[in-house]
PDB file of C-alpha atoms and ligand atoms in Angstrom:
ATOM      1  CA  MET N   1     -20.276 -25.038  -4.897  1.00  0.00           C
ATOM      2  CA  LYS N   2     -22.339 -23.068  -7.335  1.00  0.00           C
ATOM      3  CA  ARG N   3     -24.045 -21.198  -4.483  1.00  0.00           C
ATOM      4  CA  LEU N   4     -20.738 -20.270  -2.922  1.00  0.00           C
ATOM      5  CA  LEU N   5     -19.504 -18.847  -6.206  1.00  0.00           C
ATOM      6  CA  SER N   6     -22.466 -16.596  -6.727  1.00  0.00           C
ATOM      7  CA  PHE N   7     -22.285 -15.468  -3.106  1.00  0.00           C
ATOM      8  CA  SER N   8     -18.703 -14.241  -3.452  1.00  0.00           C
ATOM      9  CA  ALA N   9     -19.514 -12.635  -6.785  1.00  0.00           C
ATOM     10  CA  SER N  10     -22.201 -10.492  -5.196  1.00  0.00           C
ATOM     11  CA  VAL N  11     -19.908  -9.584  -2.297  1.00  0.00           C
ATOM     12  CA  ALA N  12     -17.303  -8.410  -4.781  1.00  0.00           C
ATOM     13  CA  LEU N  13     -19.955  -6.404  -6.589  1.00  0.00           C
ATOM     14  CA  LEU N  14     -21.090  -4.790  -3.341  1.00  0.00           C
ATOM     15  CA  ALA N  15     -17.533  -3.920  -2.395  1.00  0.00           C
ATOM     16  CA  ALA N  16     -16.946  -2.352  -5.796  1.00  0.00           C
ATOM     17  CA  CYS N  17     -20.047  -0.210  -5.452  1.00  0.00           C
ATOM     18  CA  GLY N  18     -19.486   0.764  -1.816  1.00  0.00           C
ATOM     19  CA  GLY N  19     -18.712   4.302  -0.810  1.00  0.00           C
ATOM     20  CA  GLY N  20     -19.036   7.595  -2.601  1.00  0.00           C
ATOM     21  CA  GLY N  21     -21.507   6.805  -5.346  1.00  0.00           C
ATOM     22  CA  THR N  22     -18.973   7.503  -8.071  1.00  0.00           C
ATOM     23  CA  SER N  23     -17.955   4.712 -10.414  1.00  0.00           C
ATOM     24  CA  ALA N  24     -14.208   5.289 -10.036  1.00  0.00           C
ATOM     25  CA  PRO N  25     -12.556   3.779  -6.984  1.00  0.00           C
ATOM     26  CA  ALA N  26     -11.152   6.295  -4.510  1.00  0.00           C
ATOM     27  CA  GLU N  27      -7.596   7.225  -5.365  1.00  0.00           C
ATOM     28  CA  THR N  28      -5.011   6.608  -2.684  1.00  0.00           C
ATOM     29  CA  LEU N  29      -1.533   8.030  -2.398  1.00  0.00           C
ATOM     30  CA  PRO N  30       1.435   5.821  -3.280  1.00  0.00           C
ATOM     31  CA  THR N  31       3.324   4.914  -0.094  1.00  0.00           C
ATOM     32  CA  ASP N  32       6.568   6.395  -1.436  1.00  0.00           C
ATOM     33  CA  ALA N  33       5.008   9.732  -2.401  1.00  0.00           C
ATOM     34  CA  PHE N  34       6.270  13.028  -1.029  1.00  0.00           C
ATOM     35  CA  VAL N  35       3.000  14.429   0.251  1.00  0.00           C
ATOM     36  CA  VAL N  36       1.976  18.080   0.298  1.00  0.00           C
ATOM     37  CA  THR N  37      -1.379  19.088   1.775  1.00  0.00           C
ATOM     38  CA  ALA N  38      -3.639  22.007   0.930  1.00  0.00           C
ATOM     39  CA  VAL N  39      -5.142  23.417   4.118  1.00  0.00           C
ATOM     40  CA  SER N  40      -7.755  26.067   4.857  1.00  0.00           C
ATOM     41  CA  GLY N  41      -6.783  29.712   4.493  1.00  0.00           C
ATOM     42  CA  LEU N  42      -5.370  29.219   0.968  1.00  0.00           C
ATOM     43  CA  LEU N  43      -2.205  27.621   2.271  1.00  0.00           C
ATOM     44  CA  PHE N  44      -0.010  24.606   1.820  1.00  0.00           C
ATOM     45  CA  ASP N  45       0.756  22.772   5.066  1.00  0.00           C
ATOM     46  CA  ALA N  46       4.292  24.209   5.126  1.00  0.00           C
ATOM     47  CA  LYS N  47       6.096  27.285   3.811  1.00  0.00           C
ATOM     48  CA  SER N  48       9.052  25.210   2.697  1.00  0.00           C
ATOM     49  CA  TYR N  49       9.656  21.562   1.877  1.00  0.00           C
ATOM     50  CA  GLY N  50      12.774  19.487   1.454  1.00  0.00           C
ATOM     51  CA  PRO N  51      15.588  19.222   0.875  1.00  0.00           C
ATOM     52  CA  ILE N  52      14.756  16.272  -1.338  1.00  0.00           C
ATOM     53  CA  THR N  53      17.131  14.415  -3.642  1.00  0.00           C
ATOM     54  CA  ALA N  54      17.334  15.401  -7.311  1.00  0.00           C
ATOM     55  CA  GLY N  55      15.970  12.878  -9.814  1.00  0.00           C
ATOM     56  CA  PRO N  56      12.623  11.168 -10.219  1.00  0.00           C
ATOM     57  CA  ILE N  57      10.122  11.729  -7.428  1.00  0.00           C
ATOM     58  CA  VAL N  58       6.440  11.026  -6.912  1.00  0.00           C
ATOM     59  CA  PHE N  59       4.436  13.825  -5.350  1.00  0.00           C
ATOM     60  CA  GLY N  60       1.188  13.295  -3.548  1.00  0.00           C
ATOM     61  CA  TYR N  61      -1.311  16.084  -2.995  1.00  0.00           C
ATOM     62  CA  LYS N  62      -4.011  15.946  -0.357  1.00  0.00           C
ATOM     63  CA  ASN N  63      -6.925  18.304   0.162  1.00  0.00           C
ATOM     64  CA  GLU N  64      -7.887  19.116   3.729  1.00  0.00           C
ATOM     65  CA  ASP N  65      -9.638  22.283   2.594  1.00  0.00           C
ATOM     66  CA  SER N  66     -13.175  22.441   1.195  1.00  0.00           C
ATOM     67  CA  ILE N  67     -12.351  23.994  -2.196  1.00  0.00           C
ATOM     68  CA  ARG N  68     -10.372  23.083  -5.309  1.00  0.00           C
ATOM     69  CA  HIS N  69      -6.585  23.440  -5.300  1.00  0.00           C
ATOM     70  CA  THR N  70      -3.818  22.651  -7.759  1.00  0.00           C
ATOM     71  CA  PHE N  71      -0.123  21.842  -7.339  1.00  0.00           C
ATOM     72  CA  ILE N  72       2.322  23.179  -9.892  1.00  0.00           C
ATOM     73  CA  LEU N  73       6.092  23.454  -9.706  1.00  0.00           C
ATOM     74  CA  ALA N  74       8.081  26.381 -11.054  1.00  0.00           C
ATOM     75  CA  LYS N  75      11.761  27.171 -11.172  1.00  0.00           C
ATOM     76  CA  GLY N  76      12.118  30.926 -11.410  1.00  0.00           C
ATOM     77  CA  ASP N  77       9.406  31.988 -13.853  1.00  0.00           C
ATOM     78  CA  THR N  78       9.353  28.672 -15.683  1.00  0.00           C
ATOM     79  CA  LYS N  79       6.669  26.158 -14.853  1.00  0.00           C
ATOM     80  CA  ILE N  80       7.719  22.509 -14.931  1.00  0.00           C
ATOM     81  CA  PRO N  81       5.881  21.197 -18.038  1.00  0.00           C
ATOM     82  CA  ASN N  82       3.423  18.309 -17.965  1.00  0.00           C
ATOM     83  CA  PHE N  83       3.100  18.266 -14.211  1.00  0.00           C
ATOM     84  CA  LYS N  84      -0.021  19.372 -12.390  1.00  0.00           C
ATOM     85  CA  LEU N  85      -1.918  17.803  -9.538  1.00  0.00           C
ATOM     86  CA  VAL N  86      -5.541  18.710  -8.828  1.00  0.00           C
ATOM     87  CA  VAL N  87      -7.649  18.061  -5.750  1.00  0.00           C
ATOM     88  CA  ALA N  88     -11.216  19.215  -6.277  1.00  0.00           C
ATOM     89  CA  LYS N  89     -12.723  18.802  -2.831  1.00  0.00           C
ATOM     90  CA  LYS N  90     -12.078  17.870   0.775  1.00  0.00           C
ATOM     91  CA  GLY N  91     -10.524  14.428   1.120  1.00  0.00           C
ATOM     92  CA  ASP N  92      -9.391  14.253  -2.512  1.00  0.00           C
ATOM     93  CA  VAL N  93      -5.874  13.094  -3.301  1.00  0.00           C
ATOM     94  CA  ASP N  94      -3.826  13.189  -6.475  1.00  0.00           C
ATOM     95  CA  SER N  95      -0.318  12.036  -7.279  1.00  0.00           C
ATOM     96  CA  GLY N  96       2.146  12.005 -10.122  1.00  0.00           C
ATOM     97  CA  PRO N  97       5.790  11.536 -11.004  1.00  0.00           C
ATOM     98  CA  VAL N  98       8.217  14.241 -12.065  1.00  0.00           C
ATOM     99  CA  THR N  99      11.988  14.440 -12.444  1.00  0.00           C
ATOM    100  CA  LEU N 100      13.686  17.427 -10.840  1.00  0.00           C
ATOM    101  CA  ASP N 101      17.186  18.844 -11.107  1.00  0.00           C
ATOM    102  CA  ALA N 102      18.841  20.373  -8.105  1.00  0.00           C
ATOM    103  CA  GLY N 103      17.670  23.877  -7.318  1.00  0.00           C
ATOM    104  CA  THR N 104      15.025  25.896  -5.577  1.00  0.00           C
ATOM    105  CA  TYR N 105      11.470  25.492  -6.802  1.00  0.00           C
ATOM    106  CA  THR N 106       8.232  27.234  -5.976  1.00  0.00           C
ATOM    107  CA  ILE N 107       5.083  25.203  -5.365  1.00  0.00           C
ATOM    108  CA  ILE N 108       2.079  27.104  -6.723  1.00  0.00           C
ATOM    109  CA  CYS N 109      -1.693  26.726  -6.807  1.00  0.00           C
ATOM    110  CA  ASP N 110      -3.041  28.320 -10.009  1.00  0.00           C
ATOM    111  CA  VAL N 111      -6.710  28.508  -9.015  1.00  0.00           C
ATOM    112  CA  PRO N 112      -7.798  32.156  -9.536  1.00  0.00           C
ATOM    113  CA  GLY N 113      -7.434  34.108  -6.294  1.00  0.00           C
ATOM    114  CA  HIS N 114      -4.953  31.651  -4.802  1.00  0.00           C
ATOM    115  CA  SER N 115      -1.830  33.534  -5.853  1.00  0.00           C
ATOM    116  CA  ASN N 116      -0.504  33.662  -2.310  1.00  0.00           C
ATOM    117  CA  MET N 117      -0.548  29.858  -2.103  1.00  0.00           C
ATOM    118  CA  LYS N 118       3.183  29.470  -2.468  1.00  0.00           C
ATOM    119  CA  ALA N 119       5.827  27.344  -0.851  1.00  0.00           C
ATOM    120  CA  THR N 120       9.474  26.678  -1.472  1.00  0.00           C
ATOM    121  CA  LEU N 121      10.850  23.264  -2.401  1.00  0.00           C
ATOM    122  CA  THR N 122      14.563  22.642  -2.129  1.00  0.00           C
ATOM    123  CA  VAL N 123      16.061  19.918  -4.333  1.00  0.00           C
ATOM    124  CA  GLU N 124      19.720  18.968  -3.982  1.00  0.00           C
TER     125      GLU N 124
HETATM  126 CU1  LIG X   1      -5.441  26.837  -4.081  1.00  0.00          CU
END
């Protein structure tokens, strides 16, 4: 019995240490997230997204490019406060909740030089 216990403890330890070499476990996207992907060529994977329903929503952000990208929402010239997703490298994901009123939003990446990374999000 004692042997069995220590065996499973070391398996758990191995599993926890497996993979990337970082101490934090890899983040995964919530299954209910609305996912936007950054792709090569300083682009999002679509020019427009939605329509989605107004209210609380969880966004997921996925990086299929090799450089850092961010995900910010703006309505007109006003950025939605306290909401920013960051994916630093290929394969990274980030997610977070935000509550949106109906309207047309712009999805922006604010990394310097990425000013043409823009897409439209329709909320109704
Ligand atoms: Cu970018």
